[in-house]
Short mmCIF file of C-alpha atoms in Angstrom, two decimals:
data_model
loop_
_atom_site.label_atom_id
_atom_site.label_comp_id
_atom_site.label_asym_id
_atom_site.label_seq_id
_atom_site.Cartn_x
_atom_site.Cartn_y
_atom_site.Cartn_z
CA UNK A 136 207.17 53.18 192.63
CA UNK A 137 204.72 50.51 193.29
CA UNK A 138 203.20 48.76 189.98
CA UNK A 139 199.52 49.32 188.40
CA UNK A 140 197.08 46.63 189.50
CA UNK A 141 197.34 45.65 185.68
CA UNK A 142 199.74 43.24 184.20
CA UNK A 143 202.97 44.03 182.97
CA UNK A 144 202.27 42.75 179.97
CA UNK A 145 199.78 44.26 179.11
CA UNK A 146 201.28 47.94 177.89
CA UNK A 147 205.13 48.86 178.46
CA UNK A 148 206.67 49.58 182.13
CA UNK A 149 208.15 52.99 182.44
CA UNK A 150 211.67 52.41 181.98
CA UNK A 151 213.49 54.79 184.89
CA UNK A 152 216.91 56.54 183.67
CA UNK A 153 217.92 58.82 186.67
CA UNK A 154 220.62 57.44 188.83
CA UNK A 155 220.05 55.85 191.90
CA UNK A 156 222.50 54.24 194.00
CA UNK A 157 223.04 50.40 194.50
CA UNK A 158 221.89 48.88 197.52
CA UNK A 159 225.14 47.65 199.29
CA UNK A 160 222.83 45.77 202.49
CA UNK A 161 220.54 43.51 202.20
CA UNK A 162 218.18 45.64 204.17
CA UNK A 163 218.88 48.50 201.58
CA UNK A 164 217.86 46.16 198.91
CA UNK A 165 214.65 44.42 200.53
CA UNK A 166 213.34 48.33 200.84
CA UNK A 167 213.84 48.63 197.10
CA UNK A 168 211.96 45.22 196.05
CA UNK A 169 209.17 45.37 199.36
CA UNK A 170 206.47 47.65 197.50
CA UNK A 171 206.33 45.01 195.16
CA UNK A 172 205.26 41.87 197.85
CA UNK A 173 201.29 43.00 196.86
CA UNK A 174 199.72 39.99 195.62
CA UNK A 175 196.18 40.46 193.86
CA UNK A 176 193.55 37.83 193.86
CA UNK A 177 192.12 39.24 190.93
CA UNK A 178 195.57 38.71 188.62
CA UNK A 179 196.18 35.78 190.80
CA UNK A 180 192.52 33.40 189.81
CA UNK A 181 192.55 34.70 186.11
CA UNK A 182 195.89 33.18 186.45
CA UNK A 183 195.01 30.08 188.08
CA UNK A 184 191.78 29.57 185.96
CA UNK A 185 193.04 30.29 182.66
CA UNK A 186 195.67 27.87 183.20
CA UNK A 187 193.56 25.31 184.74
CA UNK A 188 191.12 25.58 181.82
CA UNK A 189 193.56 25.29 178.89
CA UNK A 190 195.05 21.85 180.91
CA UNK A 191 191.44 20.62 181.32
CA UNK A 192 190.92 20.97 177.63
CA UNK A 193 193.90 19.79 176.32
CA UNK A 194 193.78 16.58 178.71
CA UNK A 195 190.20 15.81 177.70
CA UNK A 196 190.83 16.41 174.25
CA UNK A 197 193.93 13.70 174.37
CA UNK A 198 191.46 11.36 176.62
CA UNK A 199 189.01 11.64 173.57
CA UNK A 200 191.01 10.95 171.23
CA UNK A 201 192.68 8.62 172.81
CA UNK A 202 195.09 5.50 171.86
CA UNK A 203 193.12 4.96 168.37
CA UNK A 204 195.04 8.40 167.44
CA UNK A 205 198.40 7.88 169.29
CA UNK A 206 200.05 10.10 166.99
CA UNK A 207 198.11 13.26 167.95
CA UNK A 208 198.14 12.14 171.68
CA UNK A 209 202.05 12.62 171.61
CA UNK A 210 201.90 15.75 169.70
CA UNK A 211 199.80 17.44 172.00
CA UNK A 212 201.45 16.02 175.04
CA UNK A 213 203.71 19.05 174.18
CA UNK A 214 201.41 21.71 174.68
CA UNK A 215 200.21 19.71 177.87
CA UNK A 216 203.46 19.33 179.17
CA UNK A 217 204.02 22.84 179.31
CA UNK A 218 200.92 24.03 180.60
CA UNK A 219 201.80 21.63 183.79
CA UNK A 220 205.04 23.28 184.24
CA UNK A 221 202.64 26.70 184.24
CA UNK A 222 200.84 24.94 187.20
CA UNK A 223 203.93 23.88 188.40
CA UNK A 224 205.13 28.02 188.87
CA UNK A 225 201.84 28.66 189.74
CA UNK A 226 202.39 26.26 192.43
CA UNK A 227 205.03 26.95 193.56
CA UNK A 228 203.71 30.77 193.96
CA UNK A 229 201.74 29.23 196.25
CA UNK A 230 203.91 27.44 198.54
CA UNK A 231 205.55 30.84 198.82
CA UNK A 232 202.10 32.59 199.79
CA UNK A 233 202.41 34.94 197.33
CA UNK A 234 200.05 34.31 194.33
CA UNK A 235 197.02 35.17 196.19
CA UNK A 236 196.96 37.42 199.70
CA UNK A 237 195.07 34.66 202.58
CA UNK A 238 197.50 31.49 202.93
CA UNK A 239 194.92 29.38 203.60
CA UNK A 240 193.78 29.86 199.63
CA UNK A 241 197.41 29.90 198.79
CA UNK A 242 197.94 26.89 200.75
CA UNK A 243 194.52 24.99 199.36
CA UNK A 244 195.18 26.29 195.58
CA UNK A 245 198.41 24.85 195.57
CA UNK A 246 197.22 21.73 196.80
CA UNK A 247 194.90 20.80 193.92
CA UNK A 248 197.61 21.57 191.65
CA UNK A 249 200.07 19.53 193.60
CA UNK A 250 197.85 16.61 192.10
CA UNK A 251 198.10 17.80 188.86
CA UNK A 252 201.58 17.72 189.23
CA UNK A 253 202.60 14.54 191.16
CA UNK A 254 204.37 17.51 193.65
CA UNK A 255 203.31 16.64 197.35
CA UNK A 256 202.93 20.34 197.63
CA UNK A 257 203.44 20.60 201.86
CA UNK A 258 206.87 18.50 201.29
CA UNK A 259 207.93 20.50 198.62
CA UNK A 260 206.98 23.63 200.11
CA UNK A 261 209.00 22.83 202.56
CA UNK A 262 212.10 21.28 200.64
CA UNK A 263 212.40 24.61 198.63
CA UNK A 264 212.27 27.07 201.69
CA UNK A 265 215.23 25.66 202.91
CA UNK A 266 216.52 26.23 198.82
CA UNK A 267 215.99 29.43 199.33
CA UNK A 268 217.70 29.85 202.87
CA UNK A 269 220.80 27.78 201.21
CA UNK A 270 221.31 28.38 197.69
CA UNK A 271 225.35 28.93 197.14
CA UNK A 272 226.13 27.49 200.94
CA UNK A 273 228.79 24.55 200.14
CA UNK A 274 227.88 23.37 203.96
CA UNK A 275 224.43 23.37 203.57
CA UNK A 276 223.81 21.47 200.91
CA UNK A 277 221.42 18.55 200.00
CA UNK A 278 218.00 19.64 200.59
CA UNK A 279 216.05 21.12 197.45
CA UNK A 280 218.45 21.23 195.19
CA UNK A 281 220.29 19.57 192.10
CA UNK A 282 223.56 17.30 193.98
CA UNK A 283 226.57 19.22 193.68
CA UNK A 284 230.26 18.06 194.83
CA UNK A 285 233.62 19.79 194.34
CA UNK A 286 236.47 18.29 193.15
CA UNK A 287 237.92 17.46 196.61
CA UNK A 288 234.91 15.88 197.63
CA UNK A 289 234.47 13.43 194.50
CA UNK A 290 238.38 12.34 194.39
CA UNK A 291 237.37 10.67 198.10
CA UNK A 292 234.47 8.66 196.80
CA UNK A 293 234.61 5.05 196.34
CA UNK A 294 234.21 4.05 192.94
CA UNK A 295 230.80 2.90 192.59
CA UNK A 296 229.81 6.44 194.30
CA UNK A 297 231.61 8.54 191.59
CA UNK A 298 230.13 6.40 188.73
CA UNK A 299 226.49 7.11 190.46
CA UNK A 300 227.72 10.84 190.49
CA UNK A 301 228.79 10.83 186.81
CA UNK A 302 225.33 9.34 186.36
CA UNK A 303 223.12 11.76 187.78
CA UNK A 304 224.90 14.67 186.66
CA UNK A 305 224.92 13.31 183.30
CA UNK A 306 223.24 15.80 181.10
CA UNK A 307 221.32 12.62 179.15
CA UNK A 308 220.43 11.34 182.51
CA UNK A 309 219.66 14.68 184.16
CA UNK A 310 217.06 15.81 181.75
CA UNK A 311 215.97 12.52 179.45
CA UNK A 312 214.56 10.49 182.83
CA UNK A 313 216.04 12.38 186.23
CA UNK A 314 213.51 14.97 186.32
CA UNK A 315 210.64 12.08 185.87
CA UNK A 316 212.00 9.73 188.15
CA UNK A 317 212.36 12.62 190.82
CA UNK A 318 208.66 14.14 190.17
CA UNK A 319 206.78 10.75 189.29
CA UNK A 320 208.81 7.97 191.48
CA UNK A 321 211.25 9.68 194.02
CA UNK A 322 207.89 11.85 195.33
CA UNK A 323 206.18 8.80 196.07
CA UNK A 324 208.59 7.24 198.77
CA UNK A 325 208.63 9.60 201.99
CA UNK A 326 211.54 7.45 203.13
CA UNK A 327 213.54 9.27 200.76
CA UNK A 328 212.79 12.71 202.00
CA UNK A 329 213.97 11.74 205.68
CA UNK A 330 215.85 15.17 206.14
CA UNK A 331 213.09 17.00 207.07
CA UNK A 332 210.53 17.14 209.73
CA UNK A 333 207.88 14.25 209.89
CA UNK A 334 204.72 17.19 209.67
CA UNK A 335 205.90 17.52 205.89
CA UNK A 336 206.03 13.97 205.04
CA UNK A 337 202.22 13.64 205.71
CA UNK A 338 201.62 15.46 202.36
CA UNK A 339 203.53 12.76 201.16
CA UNK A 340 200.87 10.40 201.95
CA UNK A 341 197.89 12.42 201.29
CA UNK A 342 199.26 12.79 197.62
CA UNK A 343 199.89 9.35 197.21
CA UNK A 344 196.42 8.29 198.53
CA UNK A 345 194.17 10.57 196.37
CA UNK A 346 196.13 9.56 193.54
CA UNK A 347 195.27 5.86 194.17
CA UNK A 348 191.65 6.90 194.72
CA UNK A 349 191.63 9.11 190.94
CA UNK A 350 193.31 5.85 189.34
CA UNK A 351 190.47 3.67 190.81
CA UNK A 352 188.18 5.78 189.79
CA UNK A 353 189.79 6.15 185.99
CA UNK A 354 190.21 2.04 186.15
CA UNK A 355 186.77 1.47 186.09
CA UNK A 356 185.99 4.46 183.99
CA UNK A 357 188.38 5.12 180.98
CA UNK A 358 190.83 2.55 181.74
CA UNK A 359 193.99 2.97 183.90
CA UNK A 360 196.71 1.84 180.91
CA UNK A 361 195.27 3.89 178.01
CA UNK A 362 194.94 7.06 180.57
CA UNK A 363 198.94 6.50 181.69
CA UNK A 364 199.68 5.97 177.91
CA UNK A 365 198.06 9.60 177.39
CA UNK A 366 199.09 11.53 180.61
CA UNK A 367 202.99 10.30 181.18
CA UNK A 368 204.31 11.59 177.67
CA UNK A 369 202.89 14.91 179.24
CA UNK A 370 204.84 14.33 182.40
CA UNK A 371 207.86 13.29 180.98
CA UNK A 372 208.16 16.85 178.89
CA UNK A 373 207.01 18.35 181.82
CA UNK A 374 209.49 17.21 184.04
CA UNK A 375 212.42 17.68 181.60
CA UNK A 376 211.69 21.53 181.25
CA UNK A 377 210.99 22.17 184.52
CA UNK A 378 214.45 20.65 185.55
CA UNK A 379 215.94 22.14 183.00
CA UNK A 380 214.63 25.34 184.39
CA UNK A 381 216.11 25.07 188.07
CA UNK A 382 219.63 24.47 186.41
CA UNK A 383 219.49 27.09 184.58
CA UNK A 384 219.16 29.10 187.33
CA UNK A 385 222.29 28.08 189.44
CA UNK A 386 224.28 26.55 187.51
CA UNK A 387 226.48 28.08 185.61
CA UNK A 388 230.46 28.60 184.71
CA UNK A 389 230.76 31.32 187.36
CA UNK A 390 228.30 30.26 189.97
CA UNK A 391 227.94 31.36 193.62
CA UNK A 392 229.29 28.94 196.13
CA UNK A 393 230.64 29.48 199.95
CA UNK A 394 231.56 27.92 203.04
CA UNK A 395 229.39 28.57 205.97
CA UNK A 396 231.75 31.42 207.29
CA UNK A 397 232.09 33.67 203.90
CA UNK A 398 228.03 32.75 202.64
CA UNK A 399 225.82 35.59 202.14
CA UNK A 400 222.10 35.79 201.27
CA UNK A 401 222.14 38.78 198.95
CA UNK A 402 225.13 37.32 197.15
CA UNK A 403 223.83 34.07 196.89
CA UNK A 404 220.63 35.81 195.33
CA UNK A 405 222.26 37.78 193.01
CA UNK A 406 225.67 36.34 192.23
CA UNK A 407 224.06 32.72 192.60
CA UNK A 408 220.73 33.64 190.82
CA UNK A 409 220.03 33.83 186.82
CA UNK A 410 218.47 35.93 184.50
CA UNK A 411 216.93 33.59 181.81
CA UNK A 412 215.33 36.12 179.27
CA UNK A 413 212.31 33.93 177.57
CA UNK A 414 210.41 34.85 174.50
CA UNK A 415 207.07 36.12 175.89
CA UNK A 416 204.91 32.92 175.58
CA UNK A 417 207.97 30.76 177.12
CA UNK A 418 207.42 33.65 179.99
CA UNK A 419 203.78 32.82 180.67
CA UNK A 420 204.84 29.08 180.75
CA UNK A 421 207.59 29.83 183.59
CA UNK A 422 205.56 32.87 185.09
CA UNK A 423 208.49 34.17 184.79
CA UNK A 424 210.77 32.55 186.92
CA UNK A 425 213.56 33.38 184.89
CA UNK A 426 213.52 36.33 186.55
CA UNK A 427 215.51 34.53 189.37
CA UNK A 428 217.52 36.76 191.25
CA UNK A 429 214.84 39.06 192.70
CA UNK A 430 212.35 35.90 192.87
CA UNK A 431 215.27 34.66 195.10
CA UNK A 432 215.76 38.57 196.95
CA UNK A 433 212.35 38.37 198.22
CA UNK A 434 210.11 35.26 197.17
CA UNK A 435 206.81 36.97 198.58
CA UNK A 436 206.68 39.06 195.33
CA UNK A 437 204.21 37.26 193.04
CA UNK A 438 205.04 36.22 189.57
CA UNK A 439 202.74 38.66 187.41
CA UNK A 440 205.20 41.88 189.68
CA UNK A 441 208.85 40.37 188.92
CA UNK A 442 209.19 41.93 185.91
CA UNK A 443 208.11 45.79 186.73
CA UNK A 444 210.49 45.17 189.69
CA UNK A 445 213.42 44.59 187.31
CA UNK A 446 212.52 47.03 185.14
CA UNK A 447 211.82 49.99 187.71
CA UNK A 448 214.70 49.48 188.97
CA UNK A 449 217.29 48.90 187.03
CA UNK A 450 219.89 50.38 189.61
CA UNK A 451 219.19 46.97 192.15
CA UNK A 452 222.04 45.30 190.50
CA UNK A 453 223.58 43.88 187.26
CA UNK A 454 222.04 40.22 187.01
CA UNK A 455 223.56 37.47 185.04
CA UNK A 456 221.99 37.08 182.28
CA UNK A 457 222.04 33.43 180.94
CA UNK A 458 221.57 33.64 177.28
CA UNK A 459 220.12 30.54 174.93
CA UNK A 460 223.57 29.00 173.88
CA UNK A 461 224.61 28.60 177.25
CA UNK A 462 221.43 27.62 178.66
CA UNK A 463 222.28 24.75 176.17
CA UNK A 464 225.79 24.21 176.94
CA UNK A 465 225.69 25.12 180.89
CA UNK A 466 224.28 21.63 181.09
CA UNK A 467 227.79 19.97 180.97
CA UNK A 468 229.15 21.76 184.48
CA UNK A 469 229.24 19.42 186.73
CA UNK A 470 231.18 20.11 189.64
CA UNK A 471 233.14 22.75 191.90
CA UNK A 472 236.43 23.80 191.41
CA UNK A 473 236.82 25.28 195.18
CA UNK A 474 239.67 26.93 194.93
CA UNK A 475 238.89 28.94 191.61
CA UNK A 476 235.32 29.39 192.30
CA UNK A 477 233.76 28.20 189.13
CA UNK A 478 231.16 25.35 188.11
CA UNK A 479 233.57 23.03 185.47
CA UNK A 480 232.60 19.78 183.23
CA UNK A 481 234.38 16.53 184.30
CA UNK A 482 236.71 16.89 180.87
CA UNK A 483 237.92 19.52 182.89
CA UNK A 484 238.51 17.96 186.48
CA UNK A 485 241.84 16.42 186.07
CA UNK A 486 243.96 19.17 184.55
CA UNK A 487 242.31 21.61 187.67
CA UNK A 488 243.11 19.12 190.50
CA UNK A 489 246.51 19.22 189.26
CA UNK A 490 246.75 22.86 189.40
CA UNK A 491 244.95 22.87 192.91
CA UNK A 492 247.21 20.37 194.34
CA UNK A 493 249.87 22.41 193.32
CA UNK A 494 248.42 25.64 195.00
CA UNK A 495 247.84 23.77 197.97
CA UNK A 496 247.95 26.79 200.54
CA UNK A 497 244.80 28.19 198.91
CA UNK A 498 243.21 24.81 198.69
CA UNK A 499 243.43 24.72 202.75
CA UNK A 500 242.31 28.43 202.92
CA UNK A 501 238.91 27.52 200.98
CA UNK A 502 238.27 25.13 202.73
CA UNK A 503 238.32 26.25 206.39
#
């Protein structure tokens, strides 16, 4: 059944309760979650402009305010914070060509929010594709996605690179100043992104240069240090939720990864793939994105249709559901145990290597 132009949020979505089989194909299960690829440019600009408005309004109410009532600033940096991750989803909507139904406004919509958001939206567009073609694939890893090494693979590191590793998988580090160094520093240097194709890296550069041009334009206007003392805060909390978002979607105690050989793509989206249930207005924030294992089925279905395609059909499969506590706690996995096929913390790393080492014969079996 194919959704009601209006919202799911709106009224309730007819809950189905005769038995249908589970797709066992991928091409069984794309023919279940197709009908709902319809994107509306209706649902898709009220999105767009009530989300624009409310970060308009909140910015130039901080900007008015400004240092003389610090205090407030910060406080509302909150609210601001999170309406940039909504851009953010909204965003990234776009890169997939699914929020509205011509690319080219897809493609130019998520372009003036990639400057809201620091995101060089071509690069990343293109960086999260390959996400998408890769999630769960232990020999394709690197490009899109949160660093992840398995125990093997970090007991033949030099030292200084398994102290860097510690570091960036440090839950502190990961979420106090990792996401804003990768959205607000790392997305400034195209040198850094040299894995993908030139084309990509342009956007890069455009990003960079209008940004220059708004700051020259603010320095002369409002002032460039009391605007960064206003905007970053909003960044920073931005940033933090929005990585710990992604993590939340992959990374958990029993996690999807395979080699090359044994990878599949509707595993990987539905064994590798949360589902974060959000309180409703934490579900506007995320356009919910939580729903992560259909988004990750078939991307082309537009935010404001994931849910009714959950709901409708609840015969698709059984998702993993990532409740609050371990949203909290997930944050401590760290990295692969190979042979077991689970997502561990380091406190854990020694007493499993052990055990591996002495089950060498599977060890050699994973990984061929």
């Amino acid at each position: 059944m194919v959704p009601s132009p209006q919202d799911v949020s709106d009224k309730p979505t007819q809950v189905f309760t005769h038995t249908v089989a589970r797709p066992r194909t991928l091409k069984e299960a794309l023919a279940v979650v197709r009908p709902y690829a319809v994107s509306s440019n209706l649902r898709a600009w009220f999105q767009v402009l009530t989300a624009s408005l409310l970060f308009a309004a909140l910015l130039g109410f901080m900007l008015y305010l400004g240092l003389e009532h610090y205090g407030w600033v910060l406080l509302l940096s909150i609210p601001l914070g999170l309406t940039m991750v909504r851009l953010f989803t909204l965003q990234h909507d776009c890169g997939h060509g699914s929020l509205f139904t011509n690319r080219k406004l897809n493609d130019a919509v998520g372009s003036v929010f990639a400057l809201l958001t620091v995101t060089p939206y071509q690069y990343w567009r293109a960086a999260h594709a390959i996400h998408h073609a890769t999630t769960g694939n232990l020999d394709k890893r690197g490009t899109g996605d949160i660093e992840t090494k398995t125990i093997e693979e970090y007991q033949t590191l030099p030292l200084r690179e398994k102290i860097f590793y510690r570091l960036i998988r440090n839950p502190f580090f990961l979420f106090g100043i990792g996401g804003f160094l990768h959205f607000a520093i790392k997305q400034r240097f195209p040198i850094l992104h040299n894995n993908l194709n030139p084309i990509y890296l342009k956007s890069v550069h455009r990003t960079n240069a209008v940004m220059v041009l708004a700051l020259i334009g603010i320095h002369f206007t409002y002032g460039i240090g009391p605007f960064l003392a206003v905007f970053l805060p909003a960044i920073w909390i931005a940033s933090v939720i929005g990585f710990w978002l992604f993590y939340v979607q992959h990374s958990y105690h029993d996690a999807y990864w395979q080699r090359q050989k044994n990878w599949d793509y509707l595993k990987s989206a539905f064994d590798g793939s949360t589902l974060v249930n959000l309180p409703p207005v934490l579900r506007w924030i995320s356009a919910d994105i939580g729903i992560h294992h259909i988004h990750h089925l078939l991307p082309s279905i537009p935010n404001y249709k994931l849910r009714a395609c959950m709901i409708e059909n609840p015969h698709l499969c059984t998702p993993r559901e990532m409740k609050l506590k371990e949203a909290i706690t997930c944050t401590r996995l760290a990295i692969w145990d190979e042979v077991n096929e689970q997502l561990i913390p380091f406190s854990e790393m020694k007493e499993r290597l052990k055990a591996n080492r002495a089950n060498e014969p599977a060890l050699q079996n994973a990984a061929e």
